[in-house]
Tab-separated table of N, CA and C in Angstrom:
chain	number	residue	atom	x	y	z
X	1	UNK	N	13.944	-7.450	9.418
X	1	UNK	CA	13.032	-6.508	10.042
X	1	UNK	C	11.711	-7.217	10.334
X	2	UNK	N	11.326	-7.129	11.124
X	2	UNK	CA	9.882	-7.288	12.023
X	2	UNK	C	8.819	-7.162	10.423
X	3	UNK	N	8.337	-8.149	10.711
X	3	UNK	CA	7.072	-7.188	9.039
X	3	UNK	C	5.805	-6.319	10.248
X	4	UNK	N	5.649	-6.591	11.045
X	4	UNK	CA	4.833	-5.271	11.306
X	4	UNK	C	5.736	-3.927	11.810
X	5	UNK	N	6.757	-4.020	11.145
X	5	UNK	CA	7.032	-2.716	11.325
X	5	UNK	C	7.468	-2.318	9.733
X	6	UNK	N	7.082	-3.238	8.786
X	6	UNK	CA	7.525	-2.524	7.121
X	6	UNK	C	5.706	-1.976	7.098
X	7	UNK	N	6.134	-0.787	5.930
X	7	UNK	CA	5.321	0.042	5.374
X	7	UNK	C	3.851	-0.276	4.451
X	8	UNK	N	3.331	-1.380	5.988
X	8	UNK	CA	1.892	-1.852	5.448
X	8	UNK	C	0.691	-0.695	4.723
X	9	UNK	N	0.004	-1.154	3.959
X	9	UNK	CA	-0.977	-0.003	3.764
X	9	UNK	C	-2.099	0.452	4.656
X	10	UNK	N	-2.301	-0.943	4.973
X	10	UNK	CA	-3.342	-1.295	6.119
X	10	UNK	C	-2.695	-1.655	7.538
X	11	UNK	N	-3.460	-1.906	8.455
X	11	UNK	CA	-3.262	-3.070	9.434
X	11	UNK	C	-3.594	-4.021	9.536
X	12	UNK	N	-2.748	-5.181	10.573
X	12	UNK	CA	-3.167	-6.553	10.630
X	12	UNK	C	-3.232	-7.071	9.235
X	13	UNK	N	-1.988	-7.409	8.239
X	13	UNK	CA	-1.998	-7.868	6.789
X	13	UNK	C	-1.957	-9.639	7.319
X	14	UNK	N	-2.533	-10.142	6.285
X	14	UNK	CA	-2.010	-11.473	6.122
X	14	UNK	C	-0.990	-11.329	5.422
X	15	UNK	N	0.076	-12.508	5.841
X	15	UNK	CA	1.215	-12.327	5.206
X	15	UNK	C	1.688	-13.062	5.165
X	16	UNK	N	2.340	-13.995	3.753
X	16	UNK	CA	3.363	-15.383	3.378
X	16	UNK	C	4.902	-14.557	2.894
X	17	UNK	N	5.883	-15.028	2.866
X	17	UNK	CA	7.424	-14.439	2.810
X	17	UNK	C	7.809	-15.104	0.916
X	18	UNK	N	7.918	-14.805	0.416
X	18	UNK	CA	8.054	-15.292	-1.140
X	18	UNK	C	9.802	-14.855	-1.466
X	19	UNK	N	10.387	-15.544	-1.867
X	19	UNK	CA	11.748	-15.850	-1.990
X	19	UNK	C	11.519	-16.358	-3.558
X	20	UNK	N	12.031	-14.816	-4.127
X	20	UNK	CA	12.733	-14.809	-5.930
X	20	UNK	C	13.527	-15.899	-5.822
X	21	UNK	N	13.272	-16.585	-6.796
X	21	UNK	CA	14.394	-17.145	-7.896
X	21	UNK	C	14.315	-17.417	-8.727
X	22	UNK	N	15.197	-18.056	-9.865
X	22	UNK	CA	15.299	-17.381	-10.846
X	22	UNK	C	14.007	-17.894	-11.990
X	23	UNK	N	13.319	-19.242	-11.350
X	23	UNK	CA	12.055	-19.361	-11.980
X	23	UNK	C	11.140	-18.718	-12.247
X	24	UNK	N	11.191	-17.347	-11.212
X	24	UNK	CA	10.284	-16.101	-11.215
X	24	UNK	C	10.596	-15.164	-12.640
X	25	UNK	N	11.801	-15.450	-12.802
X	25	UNK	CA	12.471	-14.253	-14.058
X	25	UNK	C	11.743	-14.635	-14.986
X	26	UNK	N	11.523	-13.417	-16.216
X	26	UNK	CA	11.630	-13.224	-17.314
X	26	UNK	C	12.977	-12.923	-18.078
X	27	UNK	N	12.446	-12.446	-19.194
X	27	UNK	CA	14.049	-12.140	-19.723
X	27	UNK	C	14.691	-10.849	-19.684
X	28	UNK	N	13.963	-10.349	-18.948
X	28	UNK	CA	14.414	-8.805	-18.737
X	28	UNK	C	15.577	-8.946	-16.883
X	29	UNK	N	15.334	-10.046	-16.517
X	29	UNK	CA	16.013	-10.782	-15.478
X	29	UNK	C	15.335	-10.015	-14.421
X	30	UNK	N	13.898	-9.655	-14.390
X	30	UNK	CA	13.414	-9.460	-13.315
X	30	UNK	C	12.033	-10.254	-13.177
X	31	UNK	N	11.447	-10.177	-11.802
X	31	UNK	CA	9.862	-10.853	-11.884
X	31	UNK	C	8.563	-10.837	-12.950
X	32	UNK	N	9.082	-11.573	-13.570
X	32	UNK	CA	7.612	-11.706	-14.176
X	32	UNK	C	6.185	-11.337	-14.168
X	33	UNK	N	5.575	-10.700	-15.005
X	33	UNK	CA	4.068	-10.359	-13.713
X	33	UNK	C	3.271	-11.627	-13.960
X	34	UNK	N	3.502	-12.653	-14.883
X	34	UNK	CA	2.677	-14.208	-14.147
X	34	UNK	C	3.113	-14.230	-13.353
X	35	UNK	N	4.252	-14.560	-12.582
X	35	UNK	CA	4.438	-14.807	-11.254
X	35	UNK	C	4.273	-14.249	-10.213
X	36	UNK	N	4.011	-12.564	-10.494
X	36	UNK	CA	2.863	-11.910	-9.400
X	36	UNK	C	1.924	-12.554	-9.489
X	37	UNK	N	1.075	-12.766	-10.431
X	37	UNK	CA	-0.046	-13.072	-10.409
X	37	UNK	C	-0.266	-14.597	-9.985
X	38	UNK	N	0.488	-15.531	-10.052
X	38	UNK	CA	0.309	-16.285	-9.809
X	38	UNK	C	0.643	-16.396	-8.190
X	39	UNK	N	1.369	-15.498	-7.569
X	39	UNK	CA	1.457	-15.111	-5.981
X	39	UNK	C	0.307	-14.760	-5.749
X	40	UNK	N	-0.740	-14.039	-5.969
X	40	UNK	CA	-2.121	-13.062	-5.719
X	40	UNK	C	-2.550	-14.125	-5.342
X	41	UNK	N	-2.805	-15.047	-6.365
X	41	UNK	CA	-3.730	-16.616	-6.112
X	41	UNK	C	-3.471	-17.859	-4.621
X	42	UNK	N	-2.202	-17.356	-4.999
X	42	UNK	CA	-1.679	-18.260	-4.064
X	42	UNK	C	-2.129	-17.825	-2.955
X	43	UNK	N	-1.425	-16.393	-2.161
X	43	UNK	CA	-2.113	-15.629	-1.194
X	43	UNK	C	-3.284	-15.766	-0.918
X	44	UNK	N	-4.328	-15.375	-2.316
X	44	UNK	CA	-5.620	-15.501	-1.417
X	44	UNK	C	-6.336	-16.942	-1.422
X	45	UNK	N	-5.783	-17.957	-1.765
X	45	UNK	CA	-6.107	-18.977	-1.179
X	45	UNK	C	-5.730	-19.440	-0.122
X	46	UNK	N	-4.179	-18.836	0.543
X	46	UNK	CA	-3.576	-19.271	1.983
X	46	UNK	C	-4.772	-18.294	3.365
X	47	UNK	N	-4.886	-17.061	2.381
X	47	UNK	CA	-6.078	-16.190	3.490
X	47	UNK	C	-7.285	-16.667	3.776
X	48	UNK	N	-7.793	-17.227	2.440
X	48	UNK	CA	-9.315	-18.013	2.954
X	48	UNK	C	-8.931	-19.213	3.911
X	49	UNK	N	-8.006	-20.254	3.397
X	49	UNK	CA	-7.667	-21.274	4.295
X	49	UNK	C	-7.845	-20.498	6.075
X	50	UNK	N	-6.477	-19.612	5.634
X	50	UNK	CA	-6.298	-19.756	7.308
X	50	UNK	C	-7.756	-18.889	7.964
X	51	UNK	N	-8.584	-18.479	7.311
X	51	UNK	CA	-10.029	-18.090	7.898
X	51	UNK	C	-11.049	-19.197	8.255
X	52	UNK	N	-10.458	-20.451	7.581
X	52	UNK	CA	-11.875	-21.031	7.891
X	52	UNK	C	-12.597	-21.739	6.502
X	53	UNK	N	-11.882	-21.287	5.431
X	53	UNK	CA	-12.774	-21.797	4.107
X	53	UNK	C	-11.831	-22.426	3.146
X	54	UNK	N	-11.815	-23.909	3.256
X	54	UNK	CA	-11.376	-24.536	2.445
X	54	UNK	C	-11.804	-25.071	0.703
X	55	UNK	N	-11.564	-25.185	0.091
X	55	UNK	CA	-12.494	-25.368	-1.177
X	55	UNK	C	-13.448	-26.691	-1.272
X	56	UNK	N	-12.892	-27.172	-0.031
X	56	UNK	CA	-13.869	-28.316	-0.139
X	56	UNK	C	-15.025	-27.801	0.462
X	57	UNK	N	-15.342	-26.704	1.675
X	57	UNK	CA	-16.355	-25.885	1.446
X	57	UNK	C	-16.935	-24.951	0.165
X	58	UNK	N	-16.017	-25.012	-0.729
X	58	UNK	CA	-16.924	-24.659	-1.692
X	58	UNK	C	-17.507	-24.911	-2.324
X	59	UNK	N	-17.034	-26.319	-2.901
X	59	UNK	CA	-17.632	-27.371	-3.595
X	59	UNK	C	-18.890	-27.636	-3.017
X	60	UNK	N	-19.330	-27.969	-1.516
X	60	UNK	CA	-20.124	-28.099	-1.066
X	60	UNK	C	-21.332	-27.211	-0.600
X	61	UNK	N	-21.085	-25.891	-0.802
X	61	UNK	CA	-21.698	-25.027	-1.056
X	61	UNK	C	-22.716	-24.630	-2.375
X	62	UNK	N	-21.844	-25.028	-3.462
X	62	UNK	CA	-21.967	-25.041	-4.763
X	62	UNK	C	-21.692	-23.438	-4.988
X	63	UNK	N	-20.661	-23.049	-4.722
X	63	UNK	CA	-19.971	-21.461	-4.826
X	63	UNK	C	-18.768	-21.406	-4.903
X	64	UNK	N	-18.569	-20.306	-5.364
X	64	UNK	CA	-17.050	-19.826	-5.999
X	64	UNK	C	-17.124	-18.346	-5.904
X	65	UNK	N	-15.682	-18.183	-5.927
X	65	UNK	CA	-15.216	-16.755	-5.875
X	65	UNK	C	-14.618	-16.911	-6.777
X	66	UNK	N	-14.866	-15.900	-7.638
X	66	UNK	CA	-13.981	-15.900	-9.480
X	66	UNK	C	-13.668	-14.232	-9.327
X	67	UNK	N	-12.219	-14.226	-10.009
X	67	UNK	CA	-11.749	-13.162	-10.247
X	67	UNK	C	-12.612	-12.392	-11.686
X	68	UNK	N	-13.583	-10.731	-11.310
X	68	UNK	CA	-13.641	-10.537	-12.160
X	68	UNK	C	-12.603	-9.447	-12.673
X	69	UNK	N	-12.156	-8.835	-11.967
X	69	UNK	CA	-11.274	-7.701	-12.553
X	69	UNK	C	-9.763	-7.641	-11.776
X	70	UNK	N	-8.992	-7.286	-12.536
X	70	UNK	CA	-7.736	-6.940	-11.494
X	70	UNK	C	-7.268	-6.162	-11.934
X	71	UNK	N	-6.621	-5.245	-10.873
X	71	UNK	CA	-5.988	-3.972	-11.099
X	71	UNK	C	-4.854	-4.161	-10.545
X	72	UNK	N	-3.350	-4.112	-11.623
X	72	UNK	CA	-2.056	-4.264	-11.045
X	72	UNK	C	-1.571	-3.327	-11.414
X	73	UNK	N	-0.340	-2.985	-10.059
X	73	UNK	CA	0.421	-1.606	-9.885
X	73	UNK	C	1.834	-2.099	-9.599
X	74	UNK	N	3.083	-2.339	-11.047
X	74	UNK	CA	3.797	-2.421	-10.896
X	74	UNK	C	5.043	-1.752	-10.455
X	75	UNK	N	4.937	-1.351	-8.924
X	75	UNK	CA	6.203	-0.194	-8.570
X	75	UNK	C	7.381	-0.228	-9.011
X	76	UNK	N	8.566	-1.213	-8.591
X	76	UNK	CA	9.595	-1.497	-8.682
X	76	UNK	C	9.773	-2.919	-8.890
X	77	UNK	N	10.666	-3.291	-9.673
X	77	UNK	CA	11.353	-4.535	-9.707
X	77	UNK	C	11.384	-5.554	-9.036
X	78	UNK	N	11.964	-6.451	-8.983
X	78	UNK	CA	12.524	-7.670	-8.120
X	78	UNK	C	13.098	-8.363	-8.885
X	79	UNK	N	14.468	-8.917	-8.250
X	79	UNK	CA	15.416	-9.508	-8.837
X	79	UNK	C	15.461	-11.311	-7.861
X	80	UNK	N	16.195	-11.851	-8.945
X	80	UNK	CA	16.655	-13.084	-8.002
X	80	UNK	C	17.271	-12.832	-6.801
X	81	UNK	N	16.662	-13.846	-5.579
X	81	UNK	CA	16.987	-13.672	-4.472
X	81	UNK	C	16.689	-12.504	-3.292
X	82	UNK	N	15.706	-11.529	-4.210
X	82	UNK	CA	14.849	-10.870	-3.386
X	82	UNK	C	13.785	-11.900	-2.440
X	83	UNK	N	13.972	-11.371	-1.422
X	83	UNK	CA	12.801	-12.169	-0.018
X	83	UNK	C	11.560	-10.517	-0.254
X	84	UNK	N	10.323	-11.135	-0.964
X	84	UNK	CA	8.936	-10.122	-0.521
X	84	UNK	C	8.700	-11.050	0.586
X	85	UNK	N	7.643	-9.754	1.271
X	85	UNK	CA	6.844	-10.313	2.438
X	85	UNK	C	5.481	-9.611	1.378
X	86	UNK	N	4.718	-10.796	1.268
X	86	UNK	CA	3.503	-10.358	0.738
X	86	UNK	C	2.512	-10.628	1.296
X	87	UNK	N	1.345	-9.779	1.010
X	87	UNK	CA	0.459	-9.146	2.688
X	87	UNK	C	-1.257	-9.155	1.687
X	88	UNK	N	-2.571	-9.641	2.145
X	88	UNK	CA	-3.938	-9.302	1.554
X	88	UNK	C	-4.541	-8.994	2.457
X	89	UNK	N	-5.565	-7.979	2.044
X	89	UNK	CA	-6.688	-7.773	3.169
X	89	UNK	C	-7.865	-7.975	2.162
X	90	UNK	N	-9.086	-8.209	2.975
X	90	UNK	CA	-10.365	-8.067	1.951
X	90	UNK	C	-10.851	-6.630	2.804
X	91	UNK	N	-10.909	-6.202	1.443
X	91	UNK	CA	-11.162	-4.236	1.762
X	91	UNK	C	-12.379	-4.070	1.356
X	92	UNK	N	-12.827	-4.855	0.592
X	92	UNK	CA	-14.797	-4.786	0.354
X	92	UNK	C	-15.564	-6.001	0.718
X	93	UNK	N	-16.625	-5.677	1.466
X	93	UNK	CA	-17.670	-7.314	0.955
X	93	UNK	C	-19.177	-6.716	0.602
X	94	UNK	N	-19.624	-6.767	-0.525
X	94	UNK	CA	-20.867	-6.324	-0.115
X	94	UNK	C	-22.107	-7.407	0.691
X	95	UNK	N	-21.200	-8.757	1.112
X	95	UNK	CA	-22.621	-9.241	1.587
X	95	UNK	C	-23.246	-9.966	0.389
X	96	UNK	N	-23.459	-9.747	-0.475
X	96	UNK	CA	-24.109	-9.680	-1.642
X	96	UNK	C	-23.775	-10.609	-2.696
X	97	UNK	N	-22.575	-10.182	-3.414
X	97	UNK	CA	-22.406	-10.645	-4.509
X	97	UNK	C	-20.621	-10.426	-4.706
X	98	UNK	N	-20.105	-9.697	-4.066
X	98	UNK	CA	-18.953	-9.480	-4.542
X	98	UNK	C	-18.403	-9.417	-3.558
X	99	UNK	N	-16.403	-8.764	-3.400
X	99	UNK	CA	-15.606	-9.012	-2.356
X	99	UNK	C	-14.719	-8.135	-3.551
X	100	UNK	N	-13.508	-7.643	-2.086
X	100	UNK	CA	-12.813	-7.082	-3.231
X	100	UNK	C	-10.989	-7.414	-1.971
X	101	UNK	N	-10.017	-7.604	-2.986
X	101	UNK	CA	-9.059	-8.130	-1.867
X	101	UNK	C	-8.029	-6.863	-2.637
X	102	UNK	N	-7.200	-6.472	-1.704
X	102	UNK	CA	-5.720	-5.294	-1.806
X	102	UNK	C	-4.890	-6.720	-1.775
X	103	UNK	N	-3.808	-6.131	-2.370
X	103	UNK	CA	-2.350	-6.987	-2.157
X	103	UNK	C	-1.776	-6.157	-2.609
X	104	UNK	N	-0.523	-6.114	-1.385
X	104	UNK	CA	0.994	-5.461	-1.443
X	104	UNK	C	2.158	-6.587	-1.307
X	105	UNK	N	2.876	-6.288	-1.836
X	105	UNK	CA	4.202	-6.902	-2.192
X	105	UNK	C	5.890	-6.654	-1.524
X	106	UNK	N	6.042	-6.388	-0.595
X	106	UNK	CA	7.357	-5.172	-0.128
X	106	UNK	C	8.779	-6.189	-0.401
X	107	UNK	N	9.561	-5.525	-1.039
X	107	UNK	CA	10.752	-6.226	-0.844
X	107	UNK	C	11.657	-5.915	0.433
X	108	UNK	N	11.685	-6.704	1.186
X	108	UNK	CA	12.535	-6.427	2.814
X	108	UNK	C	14.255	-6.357	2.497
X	109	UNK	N	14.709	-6.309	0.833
X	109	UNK	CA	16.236	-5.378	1.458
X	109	UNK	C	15.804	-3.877	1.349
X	110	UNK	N	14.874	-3.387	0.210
X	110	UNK	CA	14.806	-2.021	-0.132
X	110	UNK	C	13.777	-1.269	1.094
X	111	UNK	N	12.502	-2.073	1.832
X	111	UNK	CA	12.110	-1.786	2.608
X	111	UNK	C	10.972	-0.975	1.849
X	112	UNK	N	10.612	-0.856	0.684
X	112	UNK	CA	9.895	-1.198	-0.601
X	112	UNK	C	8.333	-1.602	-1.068
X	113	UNK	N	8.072	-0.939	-1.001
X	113	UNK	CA	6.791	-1.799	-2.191
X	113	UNK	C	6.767	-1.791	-3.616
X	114	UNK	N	6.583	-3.055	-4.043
X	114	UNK	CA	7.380	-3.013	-5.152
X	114	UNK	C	5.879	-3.483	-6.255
X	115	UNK	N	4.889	-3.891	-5.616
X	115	UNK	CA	3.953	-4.695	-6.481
X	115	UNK	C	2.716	-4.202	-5.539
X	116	UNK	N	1.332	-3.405	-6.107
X	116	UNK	CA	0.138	-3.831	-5.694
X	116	UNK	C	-0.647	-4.330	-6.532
X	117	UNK	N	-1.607	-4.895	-6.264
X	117	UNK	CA	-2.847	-5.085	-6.957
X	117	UNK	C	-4.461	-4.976	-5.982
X	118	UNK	N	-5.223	-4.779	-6.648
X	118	UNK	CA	-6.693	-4.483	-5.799
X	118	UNK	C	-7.397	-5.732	-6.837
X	119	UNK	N	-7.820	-6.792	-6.909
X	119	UNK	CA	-8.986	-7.844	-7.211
X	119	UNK	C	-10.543	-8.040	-6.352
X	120	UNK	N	-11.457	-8.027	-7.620
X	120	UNK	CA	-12.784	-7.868	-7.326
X	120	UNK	C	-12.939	-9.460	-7.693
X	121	UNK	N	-14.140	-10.171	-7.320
X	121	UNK	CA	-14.422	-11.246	-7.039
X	121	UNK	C	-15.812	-11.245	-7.032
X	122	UNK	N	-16.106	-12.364	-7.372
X	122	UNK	CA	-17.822	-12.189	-7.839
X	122	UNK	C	-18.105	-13.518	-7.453
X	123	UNK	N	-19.019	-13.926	-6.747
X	123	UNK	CA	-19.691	-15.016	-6.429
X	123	UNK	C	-20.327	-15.687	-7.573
X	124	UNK	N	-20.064	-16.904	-7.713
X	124	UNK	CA	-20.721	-17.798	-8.597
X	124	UNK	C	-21.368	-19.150	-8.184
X	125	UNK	N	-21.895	-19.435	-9.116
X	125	UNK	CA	-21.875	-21.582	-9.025
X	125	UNK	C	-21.316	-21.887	-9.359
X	126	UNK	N	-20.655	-23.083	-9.202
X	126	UNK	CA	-19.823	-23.842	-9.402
X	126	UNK	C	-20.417	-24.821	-10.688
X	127	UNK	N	-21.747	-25.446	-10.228
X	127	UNK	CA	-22.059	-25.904	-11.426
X	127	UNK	C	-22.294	-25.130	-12.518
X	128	UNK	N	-22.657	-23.965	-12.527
X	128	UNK	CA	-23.084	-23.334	-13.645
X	128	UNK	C	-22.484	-21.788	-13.931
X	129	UNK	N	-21.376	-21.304	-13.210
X	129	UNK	CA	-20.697	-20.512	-13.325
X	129	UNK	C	-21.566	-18.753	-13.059
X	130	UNK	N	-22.815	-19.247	-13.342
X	130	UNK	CA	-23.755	-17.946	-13.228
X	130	UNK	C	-23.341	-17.320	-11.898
X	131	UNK	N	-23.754	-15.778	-11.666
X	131	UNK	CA	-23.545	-15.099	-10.504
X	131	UNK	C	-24.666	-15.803	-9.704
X	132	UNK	N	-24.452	-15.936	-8.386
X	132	UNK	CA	-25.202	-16.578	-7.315
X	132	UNK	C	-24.758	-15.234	-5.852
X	133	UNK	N	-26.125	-15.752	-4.893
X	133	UNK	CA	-25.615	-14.560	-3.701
X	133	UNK	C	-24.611	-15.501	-2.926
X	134	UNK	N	-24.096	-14.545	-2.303
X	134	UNK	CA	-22.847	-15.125	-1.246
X	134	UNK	C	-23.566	-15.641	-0.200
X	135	UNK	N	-23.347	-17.350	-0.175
X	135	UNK	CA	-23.737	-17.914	1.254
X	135	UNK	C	-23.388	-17.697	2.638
X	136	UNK	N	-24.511	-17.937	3.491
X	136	UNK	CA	-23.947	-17.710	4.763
X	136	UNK	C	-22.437	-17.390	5.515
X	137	UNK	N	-21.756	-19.016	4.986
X	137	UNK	CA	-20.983	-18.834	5.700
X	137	UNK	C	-19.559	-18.096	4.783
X	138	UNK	N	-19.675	-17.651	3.526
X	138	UNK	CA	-19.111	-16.945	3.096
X	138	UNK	C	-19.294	-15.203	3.625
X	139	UNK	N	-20.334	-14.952	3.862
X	139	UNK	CA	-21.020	-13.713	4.379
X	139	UNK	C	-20.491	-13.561	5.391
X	140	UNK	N	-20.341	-14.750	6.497
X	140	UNK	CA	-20.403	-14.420	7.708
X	140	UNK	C	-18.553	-14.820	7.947
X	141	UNK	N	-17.811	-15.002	7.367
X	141	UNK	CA	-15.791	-15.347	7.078
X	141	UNK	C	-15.538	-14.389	6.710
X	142	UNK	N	-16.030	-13.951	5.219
X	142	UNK	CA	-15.472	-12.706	4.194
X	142	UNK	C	-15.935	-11.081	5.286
X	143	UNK	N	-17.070	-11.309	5.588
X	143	UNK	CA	-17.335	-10.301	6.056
X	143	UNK	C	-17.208	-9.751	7.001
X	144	UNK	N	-16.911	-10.847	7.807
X	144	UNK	CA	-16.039	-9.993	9.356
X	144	UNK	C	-14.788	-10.340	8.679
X	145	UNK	N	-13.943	-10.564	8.345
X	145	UNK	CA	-12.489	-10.202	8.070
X	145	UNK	C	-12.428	-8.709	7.581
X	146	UNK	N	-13.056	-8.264	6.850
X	146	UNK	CA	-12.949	-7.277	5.913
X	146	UNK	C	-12.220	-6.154	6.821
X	147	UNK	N	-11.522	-5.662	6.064
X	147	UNK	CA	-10.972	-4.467	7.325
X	147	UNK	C	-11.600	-3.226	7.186
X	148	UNK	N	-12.398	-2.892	6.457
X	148	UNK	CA	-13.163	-1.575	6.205
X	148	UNK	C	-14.436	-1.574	5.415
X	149	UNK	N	-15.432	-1.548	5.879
X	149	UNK	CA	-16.929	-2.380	5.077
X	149	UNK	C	-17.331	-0.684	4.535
X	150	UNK	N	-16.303	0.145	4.829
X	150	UNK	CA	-17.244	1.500	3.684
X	150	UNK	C	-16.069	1.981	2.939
X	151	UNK	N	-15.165	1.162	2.410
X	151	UNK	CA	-14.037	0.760	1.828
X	151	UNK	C	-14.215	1.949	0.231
X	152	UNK	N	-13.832	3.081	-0.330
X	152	UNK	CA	-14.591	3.555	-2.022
X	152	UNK	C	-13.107	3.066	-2.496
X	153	UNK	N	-13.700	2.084	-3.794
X	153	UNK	CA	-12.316	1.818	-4.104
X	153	UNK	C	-12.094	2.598	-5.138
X	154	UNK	N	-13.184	3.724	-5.958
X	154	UNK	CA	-12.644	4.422	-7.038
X	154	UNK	C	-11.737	5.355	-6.260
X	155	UNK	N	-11.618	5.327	-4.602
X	155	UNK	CA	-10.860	6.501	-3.928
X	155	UNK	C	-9.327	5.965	-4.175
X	156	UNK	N	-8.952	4.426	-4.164
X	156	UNK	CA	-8.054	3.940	-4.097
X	156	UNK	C	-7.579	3.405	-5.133
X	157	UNK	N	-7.951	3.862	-6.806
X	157	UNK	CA	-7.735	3.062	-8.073
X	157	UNK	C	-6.004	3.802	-8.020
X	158	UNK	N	-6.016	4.567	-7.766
X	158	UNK	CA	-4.448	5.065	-7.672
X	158	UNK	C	-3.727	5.017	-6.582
X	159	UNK	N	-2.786	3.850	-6.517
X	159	UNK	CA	-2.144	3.878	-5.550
X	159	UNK	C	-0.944	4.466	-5.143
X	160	UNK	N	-0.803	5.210	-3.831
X	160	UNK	CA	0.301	6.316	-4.150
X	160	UNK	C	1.458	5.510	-2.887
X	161	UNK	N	2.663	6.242	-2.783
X	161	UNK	CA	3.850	5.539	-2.268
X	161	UNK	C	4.656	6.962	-1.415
C-alpha cells in the first residue's frame, strides 16, 4: 500500500520502512520497546539530516537537542518480519528552548498503528550540557518544519485510534 494512503495522524510524515527481525524480539517474541526506542532516535536523526542539520552542525554551533521527556503509547505488537512504515513530525517549536517531535509506527500487513510516542527536547550546550536558546539556524529548520506552531500537547497526551 501507498504510505500516503495508511492512517497517518498528521500530514506530509517523514517516513523510513523498518523491517522486524528477530534482533528486535524480546522474549515474549515480540518488539522490544528498546528497539522502539532505539527507532525514535534513529528517525529523528534521519529527519534532521534530511532538513538540513547534520551534527556536525551541531558541534559547531555548540548545541544539542537532548531528549527531556518521552511519552510512549504501546498499541499493538509486532512480530518478526513485520515491515512498519515509521513516520515524525515536529508538532512544537517554541523558538526558544524546546521542540517537541510525534512518532507513529503502522504495521503495513494490519494497516495498524501499533507504536506512538510524543518526545520533548530541550536545547543545550554541548560543552556544558546547560539549557542554552535555540540558534538561528535551528530556529529557522525546526521551525518552519513544524506542522502546527499552536500545537496543545496536554490536548494530545492521550492518544486515541
Amino acid at each position: 500500500m501507498p504510505e500516503s494512503l495508511l492512517p497517518w495522524r498528521y500530514q506530509s510524515p517523514f517516513i523510513k520502512s523498518w523491517q522486524i527481525d528477530a534482533s528486535h524480539l524480546d522474549h515474549y517474541n515480540h518488539v522490544n520497546n528498546v528497539a522502539y526506542l532505539t527507532q525514535v532516535e534513529a528517525l529523528a536523526w534521519a529527519h534532521s539530516n534530511s532538513l538540513g542539520l547534520q551534527f556536525s552542525d551541531y558541534q559547531s554551533l555548540n548545541r544539542a537537542m537532548v531528549i527531556k521527556r518521552h511519552e510512549l503509547d504501546y498499541h499493538l505488537p509486532s512480530h518478526e518480519g513485520d515491515n512498519l512504515q515509521c513516520a515524525t513530525w515536529i508538532v512544537s517549536c517554541d523558538n526558544k528552548l524546546t521542540l517537541k517531535r510525534h512518532f507513529q509506527f503502522i504495521c503495513e500487513r494490519r494497516q495498524k498503528t501499533v507504536f506512538e510516542a510524543l518526545t520533548t527536547f530541550v536545547c543545550v550546550s554541548l560543552d556544558t550540557g546547560a539549557p542554552k536558546r535555540l540558534p538561528e539556524p535551528f530556529k529557522e529548520i525546526y521551525g518552519n518544519a513544524c506542522i502546527n506552531p499552536t500545537f496543545n500537547c496536554e490536548a494530545q497526551r492521550s492518544f486515541t485510534l
